[in-house]
PDB file of C-alpha atoms in Angstrom:
ATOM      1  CA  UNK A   1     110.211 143.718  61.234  1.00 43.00           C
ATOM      2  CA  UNK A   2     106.129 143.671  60.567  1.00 45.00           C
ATOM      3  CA  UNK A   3     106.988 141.437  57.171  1.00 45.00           C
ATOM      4  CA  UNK A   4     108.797 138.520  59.952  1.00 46.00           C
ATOM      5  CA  UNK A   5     105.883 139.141  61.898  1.00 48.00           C
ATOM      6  CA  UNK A   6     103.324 138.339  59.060  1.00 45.00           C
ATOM      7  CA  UNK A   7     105.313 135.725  58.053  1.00 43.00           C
ATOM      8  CA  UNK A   8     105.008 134.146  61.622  1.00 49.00           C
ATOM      9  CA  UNK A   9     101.665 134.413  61.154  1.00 51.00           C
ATOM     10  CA  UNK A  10     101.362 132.982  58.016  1.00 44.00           C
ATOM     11  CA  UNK A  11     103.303 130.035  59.385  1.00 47.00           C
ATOM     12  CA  UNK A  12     100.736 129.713  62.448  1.00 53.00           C
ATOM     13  CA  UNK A  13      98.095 129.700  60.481  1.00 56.00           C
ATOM     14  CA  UNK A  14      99.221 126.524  58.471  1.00 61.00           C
ATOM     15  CA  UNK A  15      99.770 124.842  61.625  1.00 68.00           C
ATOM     16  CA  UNK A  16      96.805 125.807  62.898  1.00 81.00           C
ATOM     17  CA  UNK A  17      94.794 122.620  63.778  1.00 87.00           C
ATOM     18  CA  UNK A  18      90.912 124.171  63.995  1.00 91.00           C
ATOM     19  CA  UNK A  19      89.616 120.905  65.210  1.00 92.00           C
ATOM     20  CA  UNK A  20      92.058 120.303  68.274  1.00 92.00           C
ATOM     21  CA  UNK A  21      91.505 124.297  68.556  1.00 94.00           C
ATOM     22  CA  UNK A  22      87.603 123.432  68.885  1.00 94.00           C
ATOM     23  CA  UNK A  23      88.088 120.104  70.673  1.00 94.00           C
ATOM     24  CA  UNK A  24      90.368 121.708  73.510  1.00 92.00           C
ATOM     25  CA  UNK A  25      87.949 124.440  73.654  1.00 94.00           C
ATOM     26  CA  UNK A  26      85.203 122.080  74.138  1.00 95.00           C
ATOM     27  CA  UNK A  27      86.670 119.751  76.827  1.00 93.00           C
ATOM     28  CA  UNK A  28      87.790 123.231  78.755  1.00 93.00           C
ATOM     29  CA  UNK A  29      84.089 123.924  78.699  1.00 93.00           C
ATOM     30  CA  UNK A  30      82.697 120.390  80.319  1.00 93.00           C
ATOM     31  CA  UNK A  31      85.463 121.429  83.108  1.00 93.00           C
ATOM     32  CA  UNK A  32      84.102 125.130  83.787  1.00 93.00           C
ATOM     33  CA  UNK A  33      87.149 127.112  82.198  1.00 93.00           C
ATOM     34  CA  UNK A  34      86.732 129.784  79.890  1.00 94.00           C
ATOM     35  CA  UNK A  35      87.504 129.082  75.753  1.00 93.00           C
ATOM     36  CA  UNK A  36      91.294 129.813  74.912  1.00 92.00           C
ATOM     37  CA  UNK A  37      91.697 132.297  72.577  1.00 93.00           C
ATOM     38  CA  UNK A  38      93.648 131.855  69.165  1.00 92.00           C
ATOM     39  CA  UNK A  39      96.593 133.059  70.367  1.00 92.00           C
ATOM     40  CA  UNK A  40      96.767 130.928  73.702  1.00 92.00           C
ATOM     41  CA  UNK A  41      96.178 127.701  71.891  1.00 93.00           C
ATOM     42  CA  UNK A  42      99.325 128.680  69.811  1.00 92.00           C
ATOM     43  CA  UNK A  43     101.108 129.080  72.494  1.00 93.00           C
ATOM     44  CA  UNK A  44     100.369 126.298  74.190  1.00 92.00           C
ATOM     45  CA  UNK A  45     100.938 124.185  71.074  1.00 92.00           C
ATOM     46  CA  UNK A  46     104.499 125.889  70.935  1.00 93.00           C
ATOM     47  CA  UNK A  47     104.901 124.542  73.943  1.00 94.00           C
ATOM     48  CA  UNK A  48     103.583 121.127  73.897  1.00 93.00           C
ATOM     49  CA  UNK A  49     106.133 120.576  70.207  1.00 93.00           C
ATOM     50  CA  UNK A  50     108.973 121.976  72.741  1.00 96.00           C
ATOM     51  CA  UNK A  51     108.349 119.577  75.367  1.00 96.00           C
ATOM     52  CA  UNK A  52     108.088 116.495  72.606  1.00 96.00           C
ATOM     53  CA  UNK A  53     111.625 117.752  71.186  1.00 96.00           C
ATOM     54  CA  UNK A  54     112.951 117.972  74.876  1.00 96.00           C
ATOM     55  CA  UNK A  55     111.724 114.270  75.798  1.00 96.00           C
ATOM     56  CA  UNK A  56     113.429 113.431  72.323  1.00 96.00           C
ATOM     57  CA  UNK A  57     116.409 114.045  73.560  1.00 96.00           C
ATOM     58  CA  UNK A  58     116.472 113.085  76.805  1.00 96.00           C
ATOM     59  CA  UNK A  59     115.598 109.532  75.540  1.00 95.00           C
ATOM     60  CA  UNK A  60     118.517 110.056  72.917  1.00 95.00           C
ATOM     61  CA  UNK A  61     120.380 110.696  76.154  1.00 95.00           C
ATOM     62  CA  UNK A  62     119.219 107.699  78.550  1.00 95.00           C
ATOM     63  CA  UNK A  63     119.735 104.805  75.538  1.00 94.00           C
ATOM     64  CA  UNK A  64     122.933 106.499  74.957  1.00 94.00           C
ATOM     65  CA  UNK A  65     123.667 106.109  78.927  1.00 93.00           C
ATOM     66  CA  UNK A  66     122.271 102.136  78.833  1.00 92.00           C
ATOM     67  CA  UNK A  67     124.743 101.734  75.897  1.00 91.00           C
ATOM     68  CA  UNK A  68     127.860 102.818  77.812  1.00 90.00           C
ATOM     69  CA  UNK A  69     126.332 100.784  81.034  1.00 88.00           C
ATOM     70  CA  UNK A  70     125.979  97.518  79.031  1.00 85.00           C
ATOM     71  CA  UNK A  71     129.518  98.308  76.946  1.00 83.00           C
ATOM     72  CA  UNK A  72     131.138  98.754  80.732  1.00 79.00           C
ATOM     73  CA  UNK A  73     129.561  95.816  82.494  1.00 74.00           C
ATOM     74  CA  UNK A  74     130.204  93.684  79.133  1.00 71.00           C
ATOM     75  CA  UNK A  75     133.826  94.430  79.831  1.00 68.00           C
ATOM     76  CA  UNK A  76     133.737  93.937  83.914  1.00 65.00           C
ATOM     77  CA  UNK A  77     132.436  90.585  82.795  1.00 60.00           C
ATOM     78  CA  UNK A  78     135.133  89.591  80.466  1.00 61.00           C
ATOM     79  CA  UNK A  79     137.520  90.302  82.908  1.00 61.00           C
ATOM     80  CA  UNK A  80     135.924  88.014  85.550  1.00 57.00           C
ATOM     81  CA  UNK A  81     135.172  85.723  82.872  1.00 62.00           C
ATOM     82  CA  UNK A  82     139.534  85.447  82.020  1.00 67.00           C
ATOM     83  CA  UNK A  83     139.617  84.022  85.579  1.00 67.00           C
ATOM     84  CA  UNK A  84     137.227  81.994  86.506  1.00 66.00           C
ATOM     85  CA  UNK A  85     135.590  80.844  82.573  1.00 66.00           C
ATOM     86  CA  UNK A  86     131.885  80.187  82.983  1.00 66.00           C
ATOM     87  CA  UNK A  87     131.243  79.305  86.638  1.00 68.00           C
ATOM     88  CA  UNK A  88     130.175  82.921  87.285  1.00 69.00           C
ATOM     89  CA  UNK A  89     128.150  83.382  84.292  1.00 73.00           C
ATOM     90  CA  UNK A  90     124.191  83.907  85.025  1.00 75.00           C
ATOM     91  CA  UNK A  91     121.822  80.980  83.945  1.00 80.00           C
ATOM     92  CA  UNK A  92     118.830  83.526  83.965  1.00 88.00           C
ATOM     93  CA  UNK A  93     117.562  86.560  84.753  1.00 86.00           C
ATOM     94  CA  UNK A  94     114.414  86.021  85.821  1.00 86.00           C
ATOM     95  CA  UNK A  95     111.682  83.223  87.667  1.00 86.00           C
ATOM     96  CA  UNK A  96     110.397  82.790  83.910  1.00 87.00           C
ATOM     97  CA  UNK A  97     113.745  81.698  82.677  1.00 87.00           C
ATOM     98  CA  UNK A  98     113.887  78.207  84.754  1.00 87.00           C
ATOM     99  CA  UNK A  99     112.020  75.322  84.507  1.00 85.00           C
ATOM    100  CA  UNK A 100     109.047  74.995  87.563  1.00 83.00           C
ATOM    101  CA  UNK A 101     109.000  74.073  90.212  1.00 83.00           C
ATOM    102  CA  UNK A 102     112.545  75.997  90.508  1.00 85.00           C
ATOM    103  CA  UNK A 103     113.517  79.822  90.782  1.00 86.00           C
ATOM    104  CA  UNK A 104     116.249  82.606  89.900  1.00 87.00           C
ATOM    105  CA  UNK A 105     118.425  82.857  93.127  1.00 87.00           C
ATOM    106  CA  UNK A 106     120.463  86.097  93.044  1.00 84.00           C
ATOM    107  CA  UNK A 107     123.305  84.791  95.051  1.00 80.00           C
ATOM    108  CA  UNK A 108     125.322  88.302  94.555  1.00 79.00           C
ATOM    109  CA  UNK A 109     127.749  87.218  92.183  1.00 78.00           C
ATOM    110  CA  UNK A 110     126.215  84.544  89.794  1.00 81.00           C
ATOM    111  CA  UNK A 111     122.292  84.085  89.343  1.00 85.00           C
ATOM    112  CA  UNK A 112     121.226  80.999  88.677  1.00 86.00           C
ATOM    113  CA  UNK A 113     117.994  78.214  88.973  1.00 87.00           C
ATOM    114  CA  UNK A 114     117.480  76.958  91.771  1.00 86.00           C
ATOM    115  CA  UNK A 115     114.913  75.178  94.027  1.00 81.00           C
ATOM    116  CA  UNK A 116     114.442  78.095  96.743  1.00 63.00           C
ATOM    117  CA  UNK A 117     115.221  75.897  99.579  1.00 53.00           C
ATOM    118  CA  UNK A 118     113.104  72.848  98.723  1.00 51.00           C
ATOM    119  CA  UNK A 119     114.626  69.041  98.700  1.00 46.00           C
ATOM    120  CA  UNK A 120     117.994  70.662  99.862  1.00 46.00           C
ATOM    121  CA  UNK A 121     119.946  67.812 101.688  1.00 48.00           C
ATOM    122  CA  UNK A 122     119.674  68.299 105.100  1.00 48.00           C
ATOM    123  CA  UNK A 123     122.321  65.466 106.713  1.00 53.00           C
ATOM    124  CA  UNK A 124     119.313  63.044 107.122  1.00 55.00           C
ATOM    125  CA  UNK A 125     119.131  60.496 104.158  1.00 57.00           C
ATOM    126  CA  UNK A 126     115.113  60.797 103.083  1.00 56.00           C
ATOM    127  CA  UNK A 127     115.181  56.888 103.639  1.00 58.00           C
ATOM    128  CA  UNK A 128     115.446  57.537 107.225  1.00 59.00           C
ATOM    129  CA  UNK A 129     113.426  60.654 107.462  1.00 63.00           C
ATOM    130  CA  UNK A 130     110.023  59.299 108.238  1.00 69.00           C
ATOM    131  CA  UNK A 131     110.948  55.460 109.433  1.00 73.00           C
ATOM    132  CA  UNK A 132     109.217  54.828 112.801  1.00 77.00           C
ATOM    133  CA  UNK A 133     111.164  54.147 115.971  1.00 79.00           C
ATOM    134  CA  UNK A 134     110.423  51.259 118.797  1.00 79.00           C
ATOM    135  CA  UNK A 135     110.381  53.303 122.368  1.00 77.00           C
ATOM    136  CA  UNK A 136     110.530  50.569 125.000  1.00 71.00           C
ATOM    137  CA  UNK A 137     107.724  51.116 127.910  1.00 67.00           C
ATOM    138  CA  UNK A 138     107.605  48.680 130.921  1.00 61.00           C
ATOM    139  CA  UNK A 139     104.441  47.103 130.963  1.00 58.00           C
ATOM    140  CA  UNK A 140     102.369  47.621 134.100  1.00 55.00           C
ATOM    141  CA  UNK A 141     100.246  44.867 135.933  1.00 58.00           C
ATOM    142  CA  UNK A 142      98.717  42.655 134.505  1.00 56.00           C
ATOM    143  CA  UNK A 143     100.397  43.934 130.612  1.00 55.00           C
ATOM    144  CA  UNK A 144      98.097  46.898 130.920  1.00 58.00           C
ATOM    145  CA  UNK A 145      99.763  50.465 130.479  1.00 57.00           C
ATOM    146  CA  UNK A 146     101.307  52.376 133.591  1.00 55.00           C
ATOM    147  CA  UNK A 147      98.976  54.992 134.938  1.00 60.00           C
ATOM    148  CA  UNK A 148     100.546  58.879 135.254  1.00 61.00           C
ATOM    149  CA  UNK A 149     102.323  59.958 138.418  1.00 58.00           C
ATOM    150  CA  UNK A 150     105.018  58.506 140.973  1.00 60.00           C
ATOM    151  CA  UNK A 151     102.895  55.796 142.254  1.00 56.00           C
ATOM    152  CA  UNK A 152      99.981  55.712 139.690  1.00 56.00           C
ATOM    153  CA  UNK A 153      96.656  57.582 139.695  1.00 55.00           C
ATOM    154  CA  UNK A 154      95.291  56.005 142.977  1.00 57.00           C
ATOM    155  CA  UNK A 155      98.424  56.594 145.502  1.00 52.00           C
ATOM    156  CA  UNK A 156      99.170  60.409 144.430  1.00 50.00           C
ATOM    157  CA  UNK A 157      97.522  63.362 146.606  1.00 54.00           C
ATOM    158  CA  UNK A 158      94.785  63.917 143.314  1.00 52.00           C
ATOM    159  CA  UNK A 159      93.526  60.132 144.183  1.00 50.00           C
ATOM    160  CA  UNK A 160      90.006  61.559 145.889  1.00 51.00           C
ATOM    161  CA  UNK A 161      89.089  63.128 142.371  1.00 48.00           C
TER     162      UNK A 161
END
């Protein structure tokens, strides 16, 4: 058992990195902390390689997961796309995938470009839109304009202001 334990050692000691030993050792110092010994950087370097193998494979695991998601969704789409061909298929995915001044509109089951609302058709031809309208008005005496009220400005009960 001591001749795995010097051989652990000997191992350590070629991983041993004395300037990320002295660097750590440093930076604990500008922070108030006592120096780690030897030992404690070792272990803490155990544990930092440990970590790095774990996120390894838990991003092994995730592009595994968005594999089976797009394989899954790929066939979801074929089988919408037997029925209805390309009307459902997306045009883009994103604002930077249609031309300005339009955008991507999610409508649930298709996105696709589209002008957010601007020069939609309303029911009023744009010809018409902004054409002026006559508004008959009786002329008053003498062609001038009525004055406000029932009987004018001078007969109403205001006529002393």
């Amino acid at each position: 058992s001591g001749g795995d334990a010097d051989a652990a050692n000997a191992m350590d000691a070629e991983d041993f990195d004395e300037a990320a030993f002295n660097k750590k050792n440093v930076s604990r110092k500008k922070y108030g902390l006592p120096p780690m010994s030897v030992a404690e950087f070792q272990e803490l370097q155990a544990q930092v390689r440990q970590m790095e193998v774990d996120q390894k494979a838990k991003a092994a695991q995730m592009a595994a997961a968005a594999a089976q998601l797009a394989e899954s969704k790929k066939e979801k789409k074929s089988v919408l796309s037997s029925l209805f061909g390309s009307i459902l298929q997306d045009t883009c995915e994103s604002n930077y995938d249609c031309e300005r001044p339009e955008v991507c509109c999610d409508l649930g089951v298709k996105k696709m470009c589209c002008s957010s609302g601007m020069q939609v058709f309303n029911g009023i031809s744009p010809a018409k839109e902004r054409q002026l309208i006559r508004v008959p008005m009786p002329s008053g005496e003498e062609g001038q304009m009525p004055r406000g009220g029932p009987g004018g400005m001078n007969d109403g009960p205001y006529s002393g202001y």
